């Protein structure tokens, strides 16, 4: 029987690698497999197979058909060359120190709400926090904690509920997702992986505590409804339409078919497939009317719409948005997402998919085809002044029943040498005949504290003035669009 070790995060832990080495000397280890994205901070898509028998590893290599992309190999090569041996060892040591910091503070949060961090001293990578008391009702059980964190741009933690039964290839698993039958606790598992920062850990703990508070608030609402006698609600007159509607009962859920919990705007994320969606932090978003946008901007977009489209029939939405860069991503690429608008009113969250057209212009702090001519050939990359389709979708994965959002294509490369990047993004949905126009301001970590939400509420006029002046400064680009000298009228 072969001994194959799933060494998912183990490469970044000297303790785990030492155990594997000891196992190979006193016993048998045929090979061990580690993910490149988890250990080397590269995009999802690659793994390293290693072992102590060179011929065995070569035999594995020869069975591979060799038709996959070269990108994972190049990503690893460039990353290792750029950081060097000393740079990687420093990151490994920083991760070890950060693990202690995360465990201490996670324990403090758990203790505050009657939960605790599970004792897993043999695991130097992952931690688990019990969530036994965080069940709202049968529908919103322990898995709901993971989905709430995901909606708050925390995509790493995995919820493991109690008593889940699942059949795989005819074999029934009890307590699916945990490591044994009938584990006594529901918990969320999270990894302290290489590349994490102290500020990132603090932000995660803040969002986790906020999520727990919201769940406790919902629990109190339900307790209040259950203890009070039922009341008969009179029908209320809808003054706007003259229709009669029944007043909703306290604690009544909003139907999923009518609401998807994402802001109705263009979002900034980094997508790697499956559950690998990392989101930026939306610091501030302010809707604006057409009157606040220079006329040349509207005319420029109108001239670039696909031929045959009636400009007057479109529904336009305009806003200015301040966002952070994507947390946890070491690449300079981002994906634009428009799920909040294009999937609003969907009857089901399952297998949703659309291909809206994206367009961006009036840019600063962004790498374009002028800097890298090869970007024009990649259909996943947005090119300035050209409409390109994007795959916007919702899907589910095996680990839980909650929806995962994805954005293949609609990719933009930020210039990380500058403190902030700006551009105007336009999403044209032909099916619903809507156009979303957002002036994006993407800040690095040094500027985030300056543009916090409370400060921006006091500076609405300043923000609009800043955005308007920036658009006026892009007259040359707007005139270029108006002349029709634009590629890709498809």
XYZ file of C-alpha atoms in Angstrom, residues 8-439:
432
model
C -1.340 21.079 1.601
C 0.185 23.859 3.757
C 3.138 21.850 5.103
C 5.940 23.284 2.975
C 5.932 26.538 4.981
C 6.263 24.710 8.320
C 9.715 23.376 9.356
C 7.939 21.278 11.996
C 5.775 19.428 9.458
C 8.621 19.001 6.970
C 10.755 17.531 9.786
C 8.041 14.978 10.542
C 7.831 13.956 6.888
C 11.615 13.536 6.772
C 11.521 11.414 9.947
C 8.706 9.278 8.541
C 10.749 8.575 5.403
C 13.729 7.399 7.484
C 11.925 5.186 9.994
C 9.073 4.064 7.753
C 7.879 4.622 4.190
C 6.850 7.764 2.305
C 6.274 7.356 -1.432
C 5.529 11.017 -2.155
C 4.069 14.172 -0.615
C 2.056 16.808 -2.465
C 1.834 20.525 -1.640
C -0.156 23.366 -3.205
C 1.819 26.208 -4.772
C -0.825 28.838 -3.965
C -0.901 27.921 -0.260
C 2.879 27.783 0.195
C 4.420 30.089 -2.426
C 1.837 32.900 -2.717
C 1.030 32.345 -6.396
C -2.407 32.069 -8.083
C -4.410 28.859 -7.694
C -3.660 26.168 -10.244
C -0.424 24.350 -9.383
C 0.988 21.694 -7.051
C 4.425 20.181 -6.377
C 4.853 16.400 -6.149
C 7.994 15.470 -4.201
C 9.491 12.249 -2.857
C 12.671 10.433 -1.859
C 12.827 8.110 -4.884
C 13.895 10.072 -7.969
C 12.855 7.301 -10.356
C 9.354 7.123 -8.793
C 8.838 10.885 -9.295
C 10.060 10.605 -12.908
C 7.579 7.769 -13.513
C 4.763 10.009 -12.263
C 5.918 12.816 -14.579
C 5.849 10.499 -17.595
C 2.195 9.581 -17.014
C 1.145 13.228 -17.378
C -0.118 14.137 -20.897
C 1.513 17.577 -20.769
C -1.343 19.676 -22.133
C -1.791 22.038 -19.181
C -0.818 25.696 -19.006
C 2.777 26.739 -18.335
C 1.533 29.572 -16.110
C 1.851 27.781 -12.700
C 5.493 26.882 -13.412
C 6.325 30.431 -14.480
C 4.520 31.880 -11.439
C 6.562 29.728 -9.051
C 9.825 30.413 -10.873
C 9.379 34.191 -10.909
C 8.214 34.279 -7.281
C 11.176 32.275 -6.001
C 13.678 34.256 -8.051
C 12.240 37.568 -6.846
C 12.193 36.740 -3.106
C 15.239 34.437 -2.942
C 16.022 31.864 -0.243
C 16.503 34.465 2.495
C 13.264 36.255 1.606
C 11.254 33.038 1.788
C 12.815 32.007 5.112
C 11.967 35.425 6.566
C 8.334 34.989 5.488
C 8.257 31.528 7.095
C 9.500 32.986 10.385
C 6.989 35.855 10.208
C 4.188 33.334 9.668
C 5.280 31.347 12.750
C 5.162 34.474 14.933
C 1.829 35.525 13.427
C 0.311 32.114 14.236
C 0.927 32.719 17.946
C -0.616 36.207 17.654
C -3.696 34.889 15.813
C -4.257 32.043 18.287
C -4.033 34.384 21.298
C -6.464 36.962 19.895
C -8.851 34.369 18.411
C -9.049 32.755 21.870
C -9.911 36.154 23.378
C -12.759 36.674 20.876
C -14.088 33.150 21.487
C -13.987 33.518 25.259
C -15.919 36.794 25.016
C -18.849 34.989 23.335
C -18.733 31.651 25.160
C -16.693 29.774 22.558
C -13.104 28.496 22.546
C -10.212 27.616 20.259
C -9.862 23.834 19.970
C -6.679 22.232 21.320
C -4.724 21.161 18.226
C -1.126 21.541 19.409
C 0.174 19.170 16.730
C -1.101 21.501 13.973
C 1.185 24.548 13.498
C -0.819 25.901 10.535
C -4.568 25.772 11.182
C -6.816 26.830 14.053
C -10.442 25.992 14.828
C -12.942 28.078 16.797
C -16.114 26.450 18.128
C -19.415 28.015 16.988
C -21.839 25.830 18.978
C -23.917 28.803 20.163
C -24.103 30.530 16.762
C -27.042 28.641 15.268
C -29.973 30.928 14.440
C -32.488 28.314 13.286
C -32.601 25.063 11.304
C -32.270 26.917 8.026
C -29.516 29.265 9.163
C -27.355 26.795 11.015
C -23.615 26.725 11.681
C -22.748 26.840 7.967
C -24.405 30.249 7.871
C -21.416 31.677 9.807
C -19.094 30.865 6.908
C -21.433 32.444 4.348
C -21.749 35.632 6.441
C -17.964 35.906 6.657
C -17.709 35.356 2.902
C -20.148 38.212 2.284
C -17.808 40.386 4.356
C -14.873 39.512 2.069
C -13.420 36.849 4.407
C -13.091 33.870 2.069
C -10.638 31.638 3.981
C -12.510 30.153 6.990
C -14.501 26.942 6.482
C -17.598 26.123 8.550
C -17.902 22.531 9.770
C -21.440 21.857 11.144
C -22.382 18.908 13.350
C -24.179 15.816 12.133
C -23.922 16.361 8.373
C -24.418 13.126 6.425
C -23.168 12.781 2.864
C -22.804 9.842 0.511
C -19.747 9.719 -1.772
C -19.479 6.842 -4.270
C -21.955 4.821 -2.195
C -20.066 5.343 1.084
C -21.918 7.337 3.742
C -19.940 9.817 5.859
C -21.298 10.992 9.218
C -20.085 14.416 10.280
C -18.911 15.198 6.750
C -16.195 17.850 6.711
C -14.716 16.910 10.096
C -12.170 14.139 10.728
C -14.344 11.708 12.676
C -17.945 10.591 13.146
C -20.131 12.592 15.536
C -17.566 15.238 16.454
C -19.013 17.053 19.519
C -18.496 20.617 18.252
C -19.411 22.738 15.246
C -16.460 24.935 14.341
C -14.838 27.168 11.772
C -11.355 26.215 10.588
C -8.848 28.761 9.319
C -5.200 28.669 8.320
C -2.468 31.133 9.248
C -0.634 30.883 5.937
C 2.486 32.497 4.599
C 1.942 36.033 3.317
C -0.538 37.041 6.028
C 0.079 40.293 7.878
C -0.731 41.539 11.384
C -3.097 44.153 9.950
C -4.871 41.430 7.970
C -5.336 39.335 11.122
C -6.721 42.348 13.026
C -9.178 43.087 10.212
C -10.335 39.434 10.165
C -10.926 39.448 13.932
C -12.955 42.660 13.645
C -15.182 41.165 10.937
C -15.540 37.884 12.832
C -16.680 39.706 15.981
C -19.090 41.818 13.946
C -20.543 38.648 12.391
C -21.017 37.033 15.829
C -22.788 40.166 17.090
C -25.182 40.123 14.127
C -25.991 36.438 14.691
C -26.647 37.070 18.390
C -28.914 39.959 17.414
C -30.926 37.659 15.123
C -31.167 35.060 17.889
C -32.600 37.648 20.296
C -35.148 38.733 17.681
C -36.382 35.165 17.267
C -36.563 34.654 21.032
C -38.658 37.815 21.283
C -41.057 36.595 18.572
C -41.452 33.153 20.139
C -42.262 34.497 23.618
C -44.841 37.038 22.471
C -48.405 36.142 21.391
C -49.132 36.337 17.702
C -50.639 39.604 16.551
C -52.956 40.186 13.638
C -51.514 42.745 11.256
C -53.843 44.965 9.335
C -53.304 45.431 5.637
C -51.487 48.642 4.839
C -52.163 50.850 1.862
C -49.234 51.343 -0.496
C -49.541 55.038 -1.207
C -47.270 54.946 -4.246
C -49.240 52.364 -6.204
C -52.552 52.138 -4.416
C -52.048 48.432 -3.783
C -52.785 46.654 -0.525
C -49.945 44.715 1.041
C -49.789 42.638 4.219
C -47.322 43.904 6.795
C -44.435 41.411 7.235
C -44.163 39.672 10.574
C -41.207 40.299 12.832
C -38.304 38.003 12.085
C -39.745 36.993 8.705
C -37.054 36.200 6.138
C -36.773 38.127 2.915
C -37.220 35.605 0.060
C -33.892 34.572 -1.441
C -35.361 34.799 -4.908
C -35.748 38.578 -4.569
C -32.447 39.559 -2.951
C -28.806 38.664 -3.453
C -26.659 40.160 -0.716
C -24.171 42.081 -2.814
C -24.028 45.823 -3.419
C -25.563 46.892 -6.717
C -22.359 48.200 -8.205
C -19.133 46.978 -9.818
C -16.954 45.205 -7.234
C -13.197 44.598 -7.118
C -11.901 41.071 -6.459
C -9.344 38.484 -7.483
C -10.748 35.150 -8.709
C -8.859 31.875 -8.951
C -11.695 29.386 -9.450
C -13.890 27.411 -7.026
C -13.790 29.004 -3.573
C -10.680 31.058 -4.384
C -12.342 34.469 -4.517
C -10.586 37.263 -2.674
C -12.387 40.580 -2.318
C -11.208 44.097 -1.711
C -12.670 46.239 1.055
C -15.223 48.740 -0.200
C -14.343 51.828 1.844
C -17.003 54.104 0.409
C -19.545 54.129 -2.417
C -21.686 57.120 -3.368
C -24.339 57.084 -6.148
C -24.356 60.200 -8.335
C -26.697 61.534 -10.977
C -25.892 62.146 -14.626
C -25.730 65.856 -13.841
C -22.550 65.306 -11.847
C -20.821 63.629 -14.780
C -19.280 65.672 -17.597
C -21.414 65.418 -20.811
C -18.416 64.195 -22.772
C -18.267 61.096 -20.604
C -21.845 60.039 -21.442
C -21.323 60.818 -25.119
C -18.115 58.812 -25.117
C -19.826 55.724 -23.721
C -22.749 56.160 -26.123
C -20.415 56.227 -29.125
C -18.821 52.963 -28.030
C -21.962 50.930 -27.405
C -22.427 47.945 -29.724
C -24.069 48.892 -33.005
C -27.848 48.801 -33.109
C -28.323 49.537 -29.396
C -30.860 52.234 -28.579
C -29.168 54.635 -26.170
C -32.432 56.034 -24.768
C -33.761 52.611 -23.769
C -30.877 51.851 -21.423
C -31.057 52.202 -17.630
C -27.987 54.041 -16.344
C -26.492 53.842 -12.855
C -23.584 56.068 -11.820
C -21.440 56.031 -8.691
C -18.035 56.891 -7.270
C -16.341 54.108 -5.312
C -13.285 54.022 -3.027
C -11.882 50.506 -2.477
C -8.772 48.892 -1.089
C -6.508 46.611 -3.053
C -7.249 42.889 -2.773
C -6.099 41.484 0.572
C -3.828 38.449 0.457
C -2.992 38.789 -3.239
C 0.633 39.329 -4.256
C -0.211 39.788 -7.924
C -1.256 43.115 -9.402
C -4.288 41.737 -11.244
C -7.913 42.316 -10.227
C -11.228 41.090 -11.623
C -14.236 43.377 -11.977
C -17.557 41.909 -10.817
C -21.109 43.138 -11.359
C -23.170 40.375 -9.739
C -25.116 42.699 -7.441
C -26.843 44.394 -10.383
C -27.028 41.759 -13.111
C -28.304 38.952 -10.833
C -30.735 41.053 -8.809
C -34.198 39.463 -8.790
C -32.908 36.028 -9.778
C -35.343 33.247 -8.814
C -32.531 30.893 -7.827
C -28.865 31.225 -6.892
C -27.954 27.963 -8.611
C -25.937 27.979 -11.824
C -26.406 31.669 -12.583
C -24.233 32.905 -15.425
C -24.102 35.986 -17.609
C -21.688 37.500 -20.093
C -21.994 41.294 -19.823
C -19.671 43.607 -21.743
C -17.025 45.501 -19.764
C -15.200 48.651 -20.819
C -12.800 50.993 -19.007
C -11.090 54.311 -19.760
C -9.834 57.583 -18.185
C -7.212 55.619 -16.305
C -4.286 56.365 -14.002
C -2.049 53.912 -12.167
C -3.051 50.974 -14.367
C -0.881 48.901 -16.714
C -2.451 48.886 -20.191
C -1.679 47.454 -23.607
C 0.498 50.520 -24.211
C 2.881 49.255 -21.528
C 2.420 45.570 -22.390
C 1.264 45.055 -26.000
C 0.720 41.338 -25.349
C -2.327 42.081 -23.175
C -4.430 42.756 -26.293
C -4.203 39.083 -27.271
C -5.516 37.815 -23.912
C -9.367 37.772 -24.043
C -9.550 37.743 -20.234
C -7.876 41.163 -19.960
C -9.735 44.457 -20.411
C -8.210 46.771 -22.991
C -8.694 50.513 -22.749
C -11.347 51.771 -25.153
C -12.734 48.341 -26.137
C -15.822 46.419 -25.022
C -14.959 42.863 -23.951
C -17.231 40.102 -22.548
C -16.801 38.756 -19.031
C -18.002 35.530 -17.402
C -19.960 36.500 -14.262
C -21.354 33.505 -12.394
C -22.595 31.934 -9.163
C -21.888 28.303 -8.334
C -21.773 25.916 -5.378
C -18.936 23.702 -4.164
C -18.910 20.443 -2.203
C -17.898 21.852 1.194
C -21.199 23.665 1.879
C -24.494 24.551 0.146
C -23.930 28.304 0.041
C -23.317 30.193 -3.222
C -19.832 31.185 -4.399
C -19.369 34.133 -6.715
C -16.898 34.100 -9.579
C -15.614 36.539 -12.174
C -13.584 34.999 -14.941
C -12.139 37.608 -17.316
C -12.728 41.380 -16.838
C -9.130 41.494 -15.591
C -7.127 44.691 -14.970
C -3.473 45.053 -13.917
C -2.719 47.726 -11.303
C 0.579 49.596 -11.142
C 1.795 48.727 -7.623
C 4.477 51.411 -7.726
C 1.873 54.149 -7.125
C -0.234 54.786 -4.020
C -3.602 54.639 -5.793
C -5.117 53.703 -9.140
C -8.160 55.288 -10.781
C -10.286 54.455 -13.799
C -13.880 54.593 -14.996
C -15.418 51.124 -15.381
C -18.515 50.496 -17.478
C -20.582 47.277 -17.440
C -23.193 46.889 -20.206
C -25.776 44.130 -19.662
C -27.594 43.544 -22.947
C -30.257 41.268 -21.405
C -31.496 43.741 -18.786
C -30.477 46.808 -20.845
C -28.554 48.385 -17.967
C -25.271 50.285 -17.909
C -23.287 50.546 -14.672
C -20.722 53.374 -14.684
C -18.381 53.544 -11.694
C -15.441 55.846 -11.099
